[in-house]
Amino acid sequence: MNKEQAIAACQAANVRLIRFLYCDNGCTIRGKLVPVDRLAGRIDAGQGLTVAMQAMNMLDQLQPVEGMGPVGEIRLVPDPNSLVILPYAPHNAAMMCDMLTLDQEPWGACPRTFLKRMIARAAEHDIVMQATFENEFSLFKDEGDGQYAPLDNALCFSSIAMTMAAEVIDDMVTAFQEQGIPIDAYYPELGHGQYELPIRHTHALAAADNQIWFRETVRNVAYQHGLLASLAPKPLPDQAGNGCHIHWSLWDPTGERNLLYDPQDPYGVSELGRQFIAGVLAHLPGLLALTAPSYNSYRRLQPHFWSSAYTAWGPDNREASVRVASGKWGREASTVNMELKASDPSNNPYLALGGLIAAGLDGIERKLDPGDASLIDPGNLTEEERQARGIHRYPTSLIDAVAALEADNVLLAALGSELSTPYIAVKRSEYHAFAAEDVDFEIKHHLYKF
Ligand code: GLU
Ligand code: MG
């Protein structure tokens, strides 16, 4: 969609306000709004924003990062192609923004621009990524006095939960349909009040944009039903966590050949696919700071919770950090894909996907080997067996993941210091802020922010 089409679409839908949104270094979604008669001018010249916002953490505590204080301005420039008319807010539309400097150059601290750079880097290898973020989320009833109870106490895939949540899920499905975001399936998940609504894959930038629309839609539609939807990684410490598994496949530039697939391989994985997996596993400790980046993330990433806890890969192995998802009957060549389990919905999808591409491409460039596939839960091996297979427990806290990111020169170079410096400062500050408080404080803040 170009500028004129976006303006016409807003007029046809009687839009009065347009949200210019971005996902920040605390991984929360923020933005500003303009009235529809200002849209053309803002697409051309952007909306002003203080540089300081990329040094703000998820508790609205501004971090001391050089050049990101009260002096300095960037422009949020909306991408007409990302326009959605919002079914859950009257006369509102939304667009995702890139951050540009006053010189009209991409700002080094812009996460969406980072993902575009990584997509371009993959293109230099004649690789085009298709991806989707597969979210789980929790629905809560307001019990008063700040207390929330899960919408159901039902079993995994339970038909009882389907009925209890039927109305709100129906409205979510309708809202996705109206925004042109095709869903692929729906099921109540294992945790109490936990649901999963996978959406279909698309090219990498649209997949990340769709993840923003997913988070927005689920929360807002639930709100209309008087419910709280949370995409926090572990909203209930004694229940299953919310994953946001990243599925991806790699295609040749014609879009006709799935480069991950090799019919000769027992698991259908090509040499290039193995190298990409090896890159992801090699960088996983630091990559986690981008894909599972909140304090609460590490309450989820425990052995035997189907979220992964070790640097392992395997065919349809849901305890491996990279699962090779088996193809569909008769369509294996086009449907075999990879899934990063070590990812949750408290991430910034532009950073998570961009980081994943940077890690995988490093595996290709260095022709890395991921070792043998894990055919069992790596958590059931002894420590000696894991060591012998090159399987390691990855970081168990946000501060350890941030330290691993700081030690990862490939990821740091890909991010660039203008982005990695404030990101690391923000994430480190979040770790210390939550480590100084109790679990109730942690849950409360993650419950509402994600
Ligand atoms: N809830 C699990 C997680 O935290 C995933 C369960 C599954 O769908 O395999 O990632
Ligand atoms: Mg699931």
Short mmCIF file of C-alpha atoms and ligand atoms in Angstrom, two decimals:
data_model
loop_
_atom_site.label_atom_id
_atom_site.label_comp_id
_atom_site.label_asym_id
_atom_site.label_seq_id
_atom_site.Cartn_x
_atom_site.Cartn_y
_atom_site.Cartn_z
CA MET A 1 0.00 0.00 0.00
CA ASN A 2 1.35 3.44 -0.86
CA LYS A 3 0.69 6.80 0.76
CA GLU A 4 -2.37 7.67 -1.34
CA GLN A 5 -3.92 4.23 -0.82
CA ALA A 6 -3.36 4.44 2.94
CA ILE A 7 -5.02 7.85 3.11
CA ALA A 8 -7.95 6.63 0.96
CA ALA A 9 -8.35 3.54 3.17
CA CYS A 10 -8.49 5.71 6.30
CA GLN A 11 -11.06 8.01 4.72
CA ALA A 12 -13.20 5.10 3.51
CA ALA A 13 -13.20 3.63 7.04
CA ASN A 14 -14.09 6.97 8.63
CA VAL A 15 -10.86 7.02 10.62
CA ARG A 16 -10.35 10.06 12.83
CA LEU A 17 -7.09 9.21 14.63
CA ILE A 18 -4.08 7.23 13.43
CA ARG A 19 -1.71 5.59 15.92
CA PHE A 20 1.97 5.81 14.96
CA LEU A 21 3.44 2.88 16.85
CA TYR A 22 6.91 1.48 17.56
CA CYS A 23 8.30 -1.21 19.84
CA ASP A 24 10.98 0.13 22.17
CA ASN A 25 14.05 -1.24 23.92
CA GLY A 26 11.95 -2.26 26.93
CA CYS A 27 9.96 -4.20 24.27
CA THR A 28 6.73 -2.36 25.08
CA ILE A 29 4.57 -0.89 22.32
CA ARG A 30 4.27 2.88 22.38
CA GLY A 31 3.38 5.68 19.99
CA LYS A 32 1.62 8.94 19.25
CA LEU A 33 -1.58 9.72 17.36
CA VAL A 34 -2.48 12.27 14.69
CA PRO A 35 -5.83 13.27 13.18
CA VAL A 36 -6.48 11.94 9.69
CA ASP A 37 -6.01 15.34 7.99
CA ARG A 38 -2.39 15.35 9.23
CA LEU A 39 -1.57 11.89 7.86
CA ALA A 40 -0.17 12.92 4.45
CA GLY A 41 2.21 15.43 6.04
CA ARG A 42 3.42 12.95 8.65
CA ILE A 43 4.07 10.21 6.06
CA ASP A 44 6.30 12.74 4.29
CA ALA A 45 7.96 14.39 7.27
CA GLY A 46 7.36 12.13 10.28
CA GLN A 47 6.17 12.74 13.82
CA GLY A 48 8.60 14.18 16.35
CA LEU A 49 9.82 12.02 19.25
CA THR A 50 12.49 12.63 21.88
CA VAL A 51 15.63 10.51 21.47
CA ALA A 52 15.29 9.60 25.17
CA MET A 53 12.49 7.08 24.56
CA GLN A 54 14.98 4.43 23.40
CA ALA A 55 16.65 4.67 26.83
CA MET A 56 13.38 4.15 28.73
CA ASN A 57 12.85 0.79 30.46
CA MET A 58 9.56 -1.08 30.97
CA LEU A 59 9.05 0.71 34.30
CA ASP A 60 9.33 4.14 32.62
CA GLN A 61 12.71 4.68 34.27
CA LEU A 62 14.95 6.64 31.94
CA GLN A 63 18.45 5.17 31.79
CA PRO A 64 21.58 7.32 31.62
CA VAL A 65 22.70 6.66 28.04
CA GLU A 66 24.90 9.24 26.36
CA GLY A 67 23.01 11.18 23.70
CA MET A 68 19.61 9.92 24.89
CA GLY A 69 18.61 12.60 27.38
CA PRO A 70 16.31 15.61 27.21
CA VAL A 71 18.10 17.14 24.23
CA GLY A 72 17.59 15.66 20.78
CA GLU A 73 14.82 14.61 18.46
CA ILE A 74 14.05 11.94 15.90
CA ARG A 75 11.11 11.39 13.57
CA LEU A 76 8.68 8.48 13.66
CA VAL A 77 7.92 7.86 10.00
CA PRO A 78 4.85 5.64 9.46
CA ASP A 79 5.04 2.87 6.86
CA PRO A 80 1.86 3.07 4.73
CA ASN A 81 2.24 -0.61 3.94
CA SER A 82 1.67 -1.50 7.59
CA LEU A 83 -1.70 0.28 7.93
CA VAL A 84 -4.46 -1.51 9.84
CA ILE A 85 -7.92 -0.15 10.63
CA LEU A 86 -8.46 -1.08 14.29
CA PRO A 87 -11.62 -3.14 14.87
CA TYR A 88 -11.41 -2.61 18.64
CA ALA A 89 -11.08 1.20 18.83
CA PRO A 90 -13.68 3.44 17.18
CA HIS A 91 -12.40 5.54 14.27
CA ASN A 92 -8.79 4.50 14.94
CA ALA A 93 -6.17 3.13 12.57
CA ALA A 94 -2.54 2.24 13.28
CA MET A 95 0.75 2.15 11.40
CA MET A 96 4.20 0.87 12.35
CA CYS A 97 6.96 3.45 12.21
CA ASP A 98 10.63 3.61 11.35
CA MET A 99 12.84 6.00 13.29
CA LEU A 100 14.76 8.54 11.22
CA THR A 101 17.22 11.23 12.24
CA LEU A 102 16.53 14.89 11.49
CA ASP A 103 18.88 14.43 8.50
CA GLN A 104 16.35 11.94 7.13
CA GLU A 105 18.72 9.02 7.65
CA PRO A 106 17.70 5.73 9.35
CA TRP A 107 18.41 6.14 13.09
CA GLY A 108 20.94 3.59 14.37
CA ALA A 109 18.75 2.89 17.42
CA CYS A 110 15.65 1.93 15.37
CA PRO A 111 14.71 -1.76 15.90
CA ARG A 112 12.56 -1.96 12.74
CA THR A 113 15.44 -0.60 10.64
CA PHE A 114 17.72 -3.22 12.24
CA LEU A 115 15.41 -5.99 11.01
CA LYS A 116 15.34 -4.43 7.52
CA ARG A 117 19.15 -4.44 7.52
CA MET A 118 19.24 -8.13 8.45
CA ILE A 119 16.68 -8.97 5.75
CA ALA A 120 18.93 -7.17 3.26
CA ARG A 121 21.95 -9.08 4.55
CA ALA A 122 20.12 -12.38 4.00
CA ALA A 123 19.28 -11.20 0.47
CA GLU A 124 23.02 -10.86 -0.19
CA HIS A 125 23.12 -14.64 0.37
CA ASP A 126 20.12 -15.07 -1.99
CA ILE A 127 17.99 -15.97 1.03
CA VAL A 128 14.46 -14.70 1.68
CA MET A 129 12.98 -15.51 5.06
CA GLN A 130 9.36 -16.39 5.72
CA ALA A 131 8.37 -16.31 9.39
CA THR A 132 5.61 -16.15 11.97
CA PHE A 133 5.44 -15.62 15.73
CA GLU A 134 3.35 -18.33 17.40
CA ASN A 135 2.00 -16.91 20.64
CA GLU A 136 0.43 -18.33 23.73
CA PHE A 137 -1.44 -15.92 26.02
CA SER A 138 -3.48 -15.98 29.22
CA LEU A 139 -6.96 -14.60 29.89
CA PHE A 140 -7.89 -13.40 33.37
CA LYS A 141 -11.11 -12.29 35.08
CA ASP A 142 -10.95 -9.21 37.29
CA GLU A 143 -11.72 -10.35 40.85
CA GLY A 144 -11.47 -6.83 42.30
CA ASP A 145 -8.78 -5.42 44.64
CA GLY A 146 -6.12 -5.97 41.97
CA GLN A 147 -6.72 -9.73 42.00
CA TYR A 148 -7.03 -11.69 38.75
CA ALA A 149 -8.17 -15.30 38.25
CA PRO A 150 -7.58 -17.37 35.09
CA LEU A 151 -10.66 -17.57 32.85
CA ASP A 152 -10.72 -21.36 33.11
CA ASN A 153 -9.13 -24.17 35.09
CA ALA A 154 -9.61 -26.58 32.21
CA LEU A 155 -7.32 -29.18 30.66
CA CYS A 156 -4.99 -28.87 27.68
CA PHE A 157 -6.97 -28.67 24.40
CA SER A 158 -10.12 -29.00 26.52
CA SER A 159 -13.48 -28.51 24.84
CA ILE A 160 -14.73 -27.01 28.12
CA ALA A 161 -12.22 -24.15 27.74
CA MET A 162 -13.31 -23.74 24.10
CA THR A 163 -16.84 -23.02 25.26
CA MET A 164 -15.85 -20.81 28.20
CA ALA A 165 -13.72 -18.60 25.95
CA ALA A 166 -15.90 -18.88 22.82
CA GLU A 167 -17.18 -15.31 22.73
CA VAL A 168 -13.92 -13.49 23.33
CA ILE A 169 -11.99 -15.76 20.96
CA ASP A 170 -14.67 -15.30 18.29
CA ASP A 171 -14.18 -11.54 18.53
CA MET A 172 -10.40 -11.97 18.32
CA VAL A 173 -10.72 -14.14 15.21
CA THR A 174 -13.04 -11.55 13.65
CA ALA A 175 -10.64 -8.73 14.54
CA PHE A 176 -7.72 -10.58 12.92
CA GLN A 177 -9.82 -11.23 9.83
CA GLU A 178 -10.78 -7.55 9.58
CA GLN A 179 -7.12 -6.52 9.81
CA GLY A 180 -6.12 -8.96 7.05
CA ILE A 181 -4.15 -11.20 9.43
CA PRO A 182 -4.97 -14.85 8.61
CA ILE A 183 -5.07 -17.22 11.58
CA ASP A 184 -3.96 -20.82 11.14
CA ALA A 185 -5.55 -22.63 14.10
CA TYR A 186 -6.84 -22.13 17.64
CA TYR A 187 -6.67 -24.22 20.82
CA PRO A 188 -6.88 -23.85 24.59
CA GLU A 189 -3.39 -24.59 25.94
CA LEU A 190 -2.11 -26.46 28.98
CA GLY A 191 -2.03 -23.60 31.50
CA HIS A 192 -5.16 -22.36 33.24
CA GLY A 193 -6.73 -19.63 31.12
CA GLN A 194 -4.04 -20.18 28.48
CA TYR A 195 -4.80 -20.09 24.74
CA GLU A 196 -2.92 -20.25 21.47
CA LEU A 197 -3.91 -18.61 18.19
CA PRO A 198 -1.18 -19.19 15.58
CA ILE A 199 -1.19 -16.85 12.60
CA ARG A 200 0.09 -17.65 9.14
CA HIS A 201 3.62 -16.98 7.99
CA THR A 202 4.63 -14.14 5.70
CA HIS A 203 7.86 -12.30 4.82
CA ALA A 204 10.00 -11.33 7.79
CA LEU A 205 9.14 -7.63 8.11
CA ALA A 206 5.39 -8.26 7.85
CA ALA A 207 5.75 -11.13 10.35
CA ALA A 208 7.26 -8.74 12.90
CA ASP A 209 4.59 -6.11 12.18
CA ASN A 210 1.94 -8.82 12.59
CA GLN A 211 3.38 -9.66 16.00
CA ILE A 212 2.70 -6.09 17.10
CA TRP A 213 -0.87 -6.31 15.76
CA PHE A 214 -1.24 -9.67 17.51
CA ARG A 215 -0.27 -8.27 20.91
CA GLU A 216 -2.48 -5.23 20.40
CA THR A 217 -5.50 -7.21 19.20
CA VAL A 218 -5.45 -9.86 21.93
CA ARG A 219 -5.16 -7.31 24.72
CA ASN A 220 -7.70 -4.88 23.33
CA VAL A 221 -10.39 -7.41 22.41
CA ALA A 222 -10.07 -9.02 25.86
CA TYR A 223 -10.43 -5.57 27.42
CA GLN A 224 -13.70 -5.08 25.53
CA HIS A 225 -14.95 -8.25 27.23
CA GLY A 226 -13.93 -7.01 30.67
CA LEU A 227 -11.02 -9.48 30.68
CA LEU A 228 -7.29 -9.00 31.05
CA ALA A 229 -5.17 -10.69 28.39
CA SER A 230 -1.53 -11.11 29.26
CA LEU A 231 1.35 -12.13 27.04
CA ALA A 232 3.76 -12.17 29.98
CA PRO A 233 6.13 -15.17 29.70
CA LYS A 234 5.08 -16.64 33.06
CA PRO A 235 2.00 -14.86 34.43
CA LEU A 236 1.26 -17.72 36.87
CA PRO A 237 4.47 -19.09 38.41
CA ASP A 238 2.99 -22.58 38.92
CA GLN A 239 1.46 -22.90 35.42
CA ALA A 240 2.77 -23.35 31.88
CA GLY A 241 4.49 -20.27 30.48
CA ASN A 242 3.54 -18.26 27.41
CA GLY A 243 5.87 -18.97 24.54
CA CYS A 244 6.12 -16.99 21.34
CA HIS A 245 7.88 -19.56 19.21
CA ILE A 246 9.43 -18.12 16.07
CA HIS A 247 8.82 -20.29 13.01
CA TRP A 248 10.88 -19.65 9.91
CA SER A 249 11.81 -21.03 6.53
CA LEU A 250 14.40 -19.81 4.04
CA TRP A 251 13.59 -19.42 0.36
CA ASP A 252 15.45 -18.72 -2.83
CA PRO A 253 14.76 -15.30 -4.40
CA THR A 254 12.07 -16.72 -6.72
CA GLY A 255 10.16 -17.90 -3.64
CA GLU A 256 9.81 -21.35 -5.18
CA ARG A 257 12.40 -23.39 -3.32
CA ASN A 258 12.48 -23.93 0.45
CA LEU A 259 16.22 -23.89 1.08
CA LEU A 260 15.81 -25.66 4.41
CA TYR A 261 14.48 -28.81 2.80
CA ASP A 262 16.38 -31.84 1.57
CA PRO A 263 14.34 -34.97 0.81
CA GLN A 264 17.47 -37.16 1.23
CA ASP A 265 17.96 -36.15 4.86
CA PRO A 266 16.24 -38.28 7.54
CA TYR A 267 14.72 -35.13 9.07
CA GLY A 268 14.28 -33.30 5.75
CA VAL A 269 16.91 -30.68 6.66
CA SER A 270 19.37 -29.37 4.07
CA GLU A 271 23.04 -28.62 4.65
CA LEU A 272 22.22 -24.90 4.61
CA GLY A 273 19.45 -25.52 7.12
CA ARG A 274 21.88 -27.27 9.46
CA GLN A 275 24.36 -24.42 9.19
CA PHE A 276 21.64 -21.92 10.02
CA ILE A 277 20.55 -23.98 13.03
CA ALA A 278 24.19 -24.24 14.15
CA GLY A 279 24.52 -20.44 14.00
CA VAL A 280 21.36 -20.00 16.09
CA LEU A 281 22.59 -22.51 18.70
CA ALA A 282 26.10 -21.01 18.79
CA HIS A 283 24.69 -17.55 19.49
CA LEU A 284 21.72 -18.64 21.60
CA PRO A 285 23.12 -17.42 24.97
CA GLY A 286 23.34 -13.84 23.68
CA LEU A 287 20.38 -14.16 21.33
CA LEU A 288 18.19 -14.95 24.35
CA ALA A 289 18.63 -11.33 25.48
CA LEU A 290 16.69 -10.42 22.31
CA THR A 291 14.17 -13.29 22.09
CA ALA A 292 13.41 -13.79 25.81
CA PRO A 293 14.31 -10.38 27.15
CA SER A 294 12.31 -9.75 30.31
CA TYR A 295 13.05 -10.61 33.92
CA ASN A 296 9.98 -12.85 33.88
CA SER A 297 11.25 -14.71 30.76
CA TYR A 298 13.60 -16.84 32.86
CA ARG A 299 10.83 -18.10 35.11
CA ARG A 300 9.50 -19.76 31.94
CA LEU A 301 12.70 -21.19 30.46
CA GLN A 302 13.06 -24.24 32.71
CA PRO A 303 13.71 -27.90 31.79
CA HIS A 304 10.61 -30.07 31.24
CA PHE A 305 8.20 -27.17 30.55
CA TRP A 306 8.28 -27.57 26.75
CA SER A 307 9.87 -24.15 26.43
CA SER A 308 13.45 -25.48 26.03
CA ALA A 309 16.33 -24.90 28.43
CA TYR A 310 19.36 -26.21 26.52
CA THR A 311 21.24 -25.47 23.29
CA ALA A 312 19.86 -28.46 21.39
CA TRP A 313 17.98 -29.13 18.16
CA GLY A 314 15.83 -32.00 17.01
CA PRO A 315 12.98 -33.15 14.78
CA ASP A 316 9.63 -32.36 16.42
CA ASN A 317 11.46 -32.17 19.74
CA ARG A 318 9.55 -29.68 21.88
CA GLU A 319 12.27 -29.58 24.55
CA ALA A 320 14.91 -28.56 21.98
CA SER A 321 15.55 -24.84 21.58
CA VAL A 322 15.35 -25.34 17.81
CA ARG A 323 12.69 -27.79 16.73
CA VAL A 324 12.55 -28.94 13.13
CA ALA A 325 8.82 -28.91 12.45
CA SER A 326 7.81 -31.79 10.21
CA GLY A 327 6.22 -30.95 6.86
CA LYS A 328 2.62 -31.47 5.84
CA TRP A 329 1.74 -34.69 3.96
CA GLY A 330 2.49 -34.35 0.27
CA ARG A 331 3.77 -30.79 0.74
CA GLU A 332 6.96 -31.50 2.71
CA ALA A 333 9.16 -29.50 0.32
CA SER A 334 7.28 -26.30 1.01
CA THR A 335 6.24 -26.82 4.63
CA VAL A 336 9.27 -28.11 6.57
CA ASN A 337 10.26 -25.22 8.85
CA MET A 338 12.29 -24.40 11.95
CA GLU A 339 10.94 -23.26 15.29
CA LEU A 340 12.82 -21.34 17.98
CA LYS A 341 11.18 -22.34 21.27
CA ALA A 342 13.41 -20.08 23.36
CA SER A 343 11.35 -16.99 22.56
CA ASP A 344 8.45 -15.32 24.35
CA PRO A 345 5.95 -12.52 23.70
CA SER A 346 7.78 -10.02 25.92
CA ASN A 347 10.31 -9.56 23.13
CA ASN A 348 10.63 -6.82 20.54
CA PRO A 349 9.87 -8.84 17.38
CA TYR A 350 12.13 -6.68 15.21
CA LEU A 351 15.11 -7.33 17.48
CA ALA A 352 14.26 -11.00 18.00
CA LEU A 353 13.88 -11.80 14.30
CA GLY A 354 16.80 -9.59 13.25
CA GLY A 355 19.01 -11.29 15.85
CA LEU A 356 17.87 -14.73 14.67
CA ILE A 357 18.83 -13.86 11.07
CA ALA A 358 22.24 -12.50 12.15
CA ALA A 359 22.95 -15.67 14.17
CA GLY A 360 21.81 -18.04 11.39
CA LEU A 361 23.76 -16.23 8.67
CA ASP A 362 26.89 -16.49 10.80
CA GLY A 363 26.33 -20.24 10.87
CA ILE A 364 26.10 -20.25 7.06
CA GLU A 365 29.13 -18.01 6.57
CA ARG A 366 31.26 -20.16 8.88
CA LYS A 367 29.66 -23.43 7.67
CA LEU A 368 28.95 -24.47 11.26
CA ASP A 369 27.69 -27.93 12.18
CA PRO A 370 24.93 -28.21 14.82
CA GLY A 371 25.99 -31.72 15.87
CA ASP A 372 23.63 -34.65 16.20
CA ALA A 373 19.91 -34.04 16.44
CA SER A 374 18.40 -34.65 19.89
CA LEU A 375 15.77 -37.35 19.72
CA ILE A 376 14.97 -37.19 23.44
CA ASP A 377 14.40 -34.46 26.03
CA PRO A 378 17.92 -33.12 26.71
CA GLY A 379 16.82 -32.51 30.31
CA ASN A 380 16.67 -36.30 30.76
CA LEU A 381 20.36 -36.76 29.90
CA THR A 382 23.00 -36.64 32.59
CA GLU A 383 25.28 -33.60 32.65
CA GLU A 384 28.11 -35.79 31.30
CA GLU A 385 25.93 -37.01 28.41
CA ARG A 386 24.96 -33.45 27.57
CA GLN A 387 28.59 -32.30 27.61
CA ALA A 388 29.54 -35.21 25.33
CA ARG A 389 26.86 -34.11 22.83
CA GLY A 390 27.78 -30.42 23.03
CA ILE A 391 24.46 -29.53 24.68
CA HIS A 392 24.61 -26.74 27.25
CA ARG A 393 22.21 -25.16 29.71
CA TYR A 394 21.75 -21.62 28.42
CA PRO A 395 21.49 -18.44 30.58
CA THR A 396 19.10 -18.81 33.49
CA SER A 397 18.55 -15.11 34.16
CA LEU A 398 18.17 -11.90 32.20
CA ILE A 399 21.45 -10.56 33.56
CA ASP A 400 23.34 -13.65 32.33
CA ALA A 401 21.73 -13.38 28.89
CA VAL A 402 22.66 -9.69 28.71
CA ALA A 403 26.26 -10.55 29.66
CA ALA A 404 26.28 -13.19 26.89
CA LEU A 405 25.00 -10.60 24.42
CA GLU A 406 27.74 -8.19 25.47
CA ALA A 407 30.29 -10.94 24.79
CA ASP A 408 28.82 -11.84 21.37
CA ASN A 409 30.66 -9.80 18.76
CA VAL A 410 28.54 -11.08 15.87
CA LEU A 411 25.25 -9.96 17.46
CA LEU A 412 26.77 -6.70 18.71
CA ALA A 413 28.13 -5.87 15.25
CA ALA A 414 24.78 -6.68 13.67
CA LEU A 415 22.88 -4.46 16.12
CA GLY A 416 25.42 -1.64 15.94
CA SER A 417 26.45 0.24 19.08
CA GLU A 418 23.78 2.92 18.69
CA LEU A 419 21.17 0.20 19.27
CA SER A 420 23.03 -2.29 21.48
CA THR A 421 24.22 0.32 24.01
CA PRO A 422 20.77 1.62 25.05
CA TYR A 423 19.25 -1.87 24.73
CA ILE A 424 21.77 -3.37 27.13
CA ALA A 425 21.42 -0.42 29.53
CA VAL A 426 17.62 -0.78 29.53
CA LYS A 427 17.67 -4.55 30.02
CA ARG A 428 20.28 -4.43 32.75
CA SER A 429 18.26 -1.80 34.61
CA GLU A 430 15.14 -3.97 34.37
CA TYR A 431 17.02 -6.91 35.84
CA HIS A 432 18.19 -4.87 38.84
CA ALA A 433 14.79 -3.22 39.35
CA PHE A 434 13.00 -6.59 39.52
CA ALA A 435 15.75 -8.42 41.41
CA ALA A 436 15.35 -5.88 44.22
CA GLU A 437 11.61 -6.63 44.55
CA ASP A 438 9.48 -9.71 45.23
CA VAL A 439 7.71 -12.05 42.84
CA ASP A 440 4.36 -10.22 43.20
CA PHE A 441 5.96 -7.03 41.91
CA GLU A 442 7.49 -8.92 38.99
CA ILE A 443 4.23 -10.64 38.03
CA LYS A 444 2.11 -7.51 38.42
CA HIS A 445 4.31 -5.45 36.11
CA HIS A 446 4.77 -8.12 33.45
CA LEU A 447 1.07 -8.99 33.55
CA TYR A 448 0.07 -5.45 32.62
CA LYS A 449 2.90 -4.45 30.31
CA PHE A 450 2.76 -7.43 27.96
N1 GLU B 1 3.94 -23.34 26.78
C1 GLU B 1 5.16 -23.84 26.21
C2 GLU B 1 6.20 -22.72 26.17
O1 GLU B 1 6.36 -22.06 27.11
C3 GLU B 1 4.95 -24.43 24.85
C4 GLU B 1 4.05 -25.59 24.76
C5 GLU B 1 3.93 -26.07 23.34
O2 GLU B 1 3.09 -25.52 22.61
O3 GLU B 1 4.72 -26.89 22.92
O4 GLU B 1 6.88 -22.48 25.23
MG MG B 2 1.64 -24.17 22.37
#
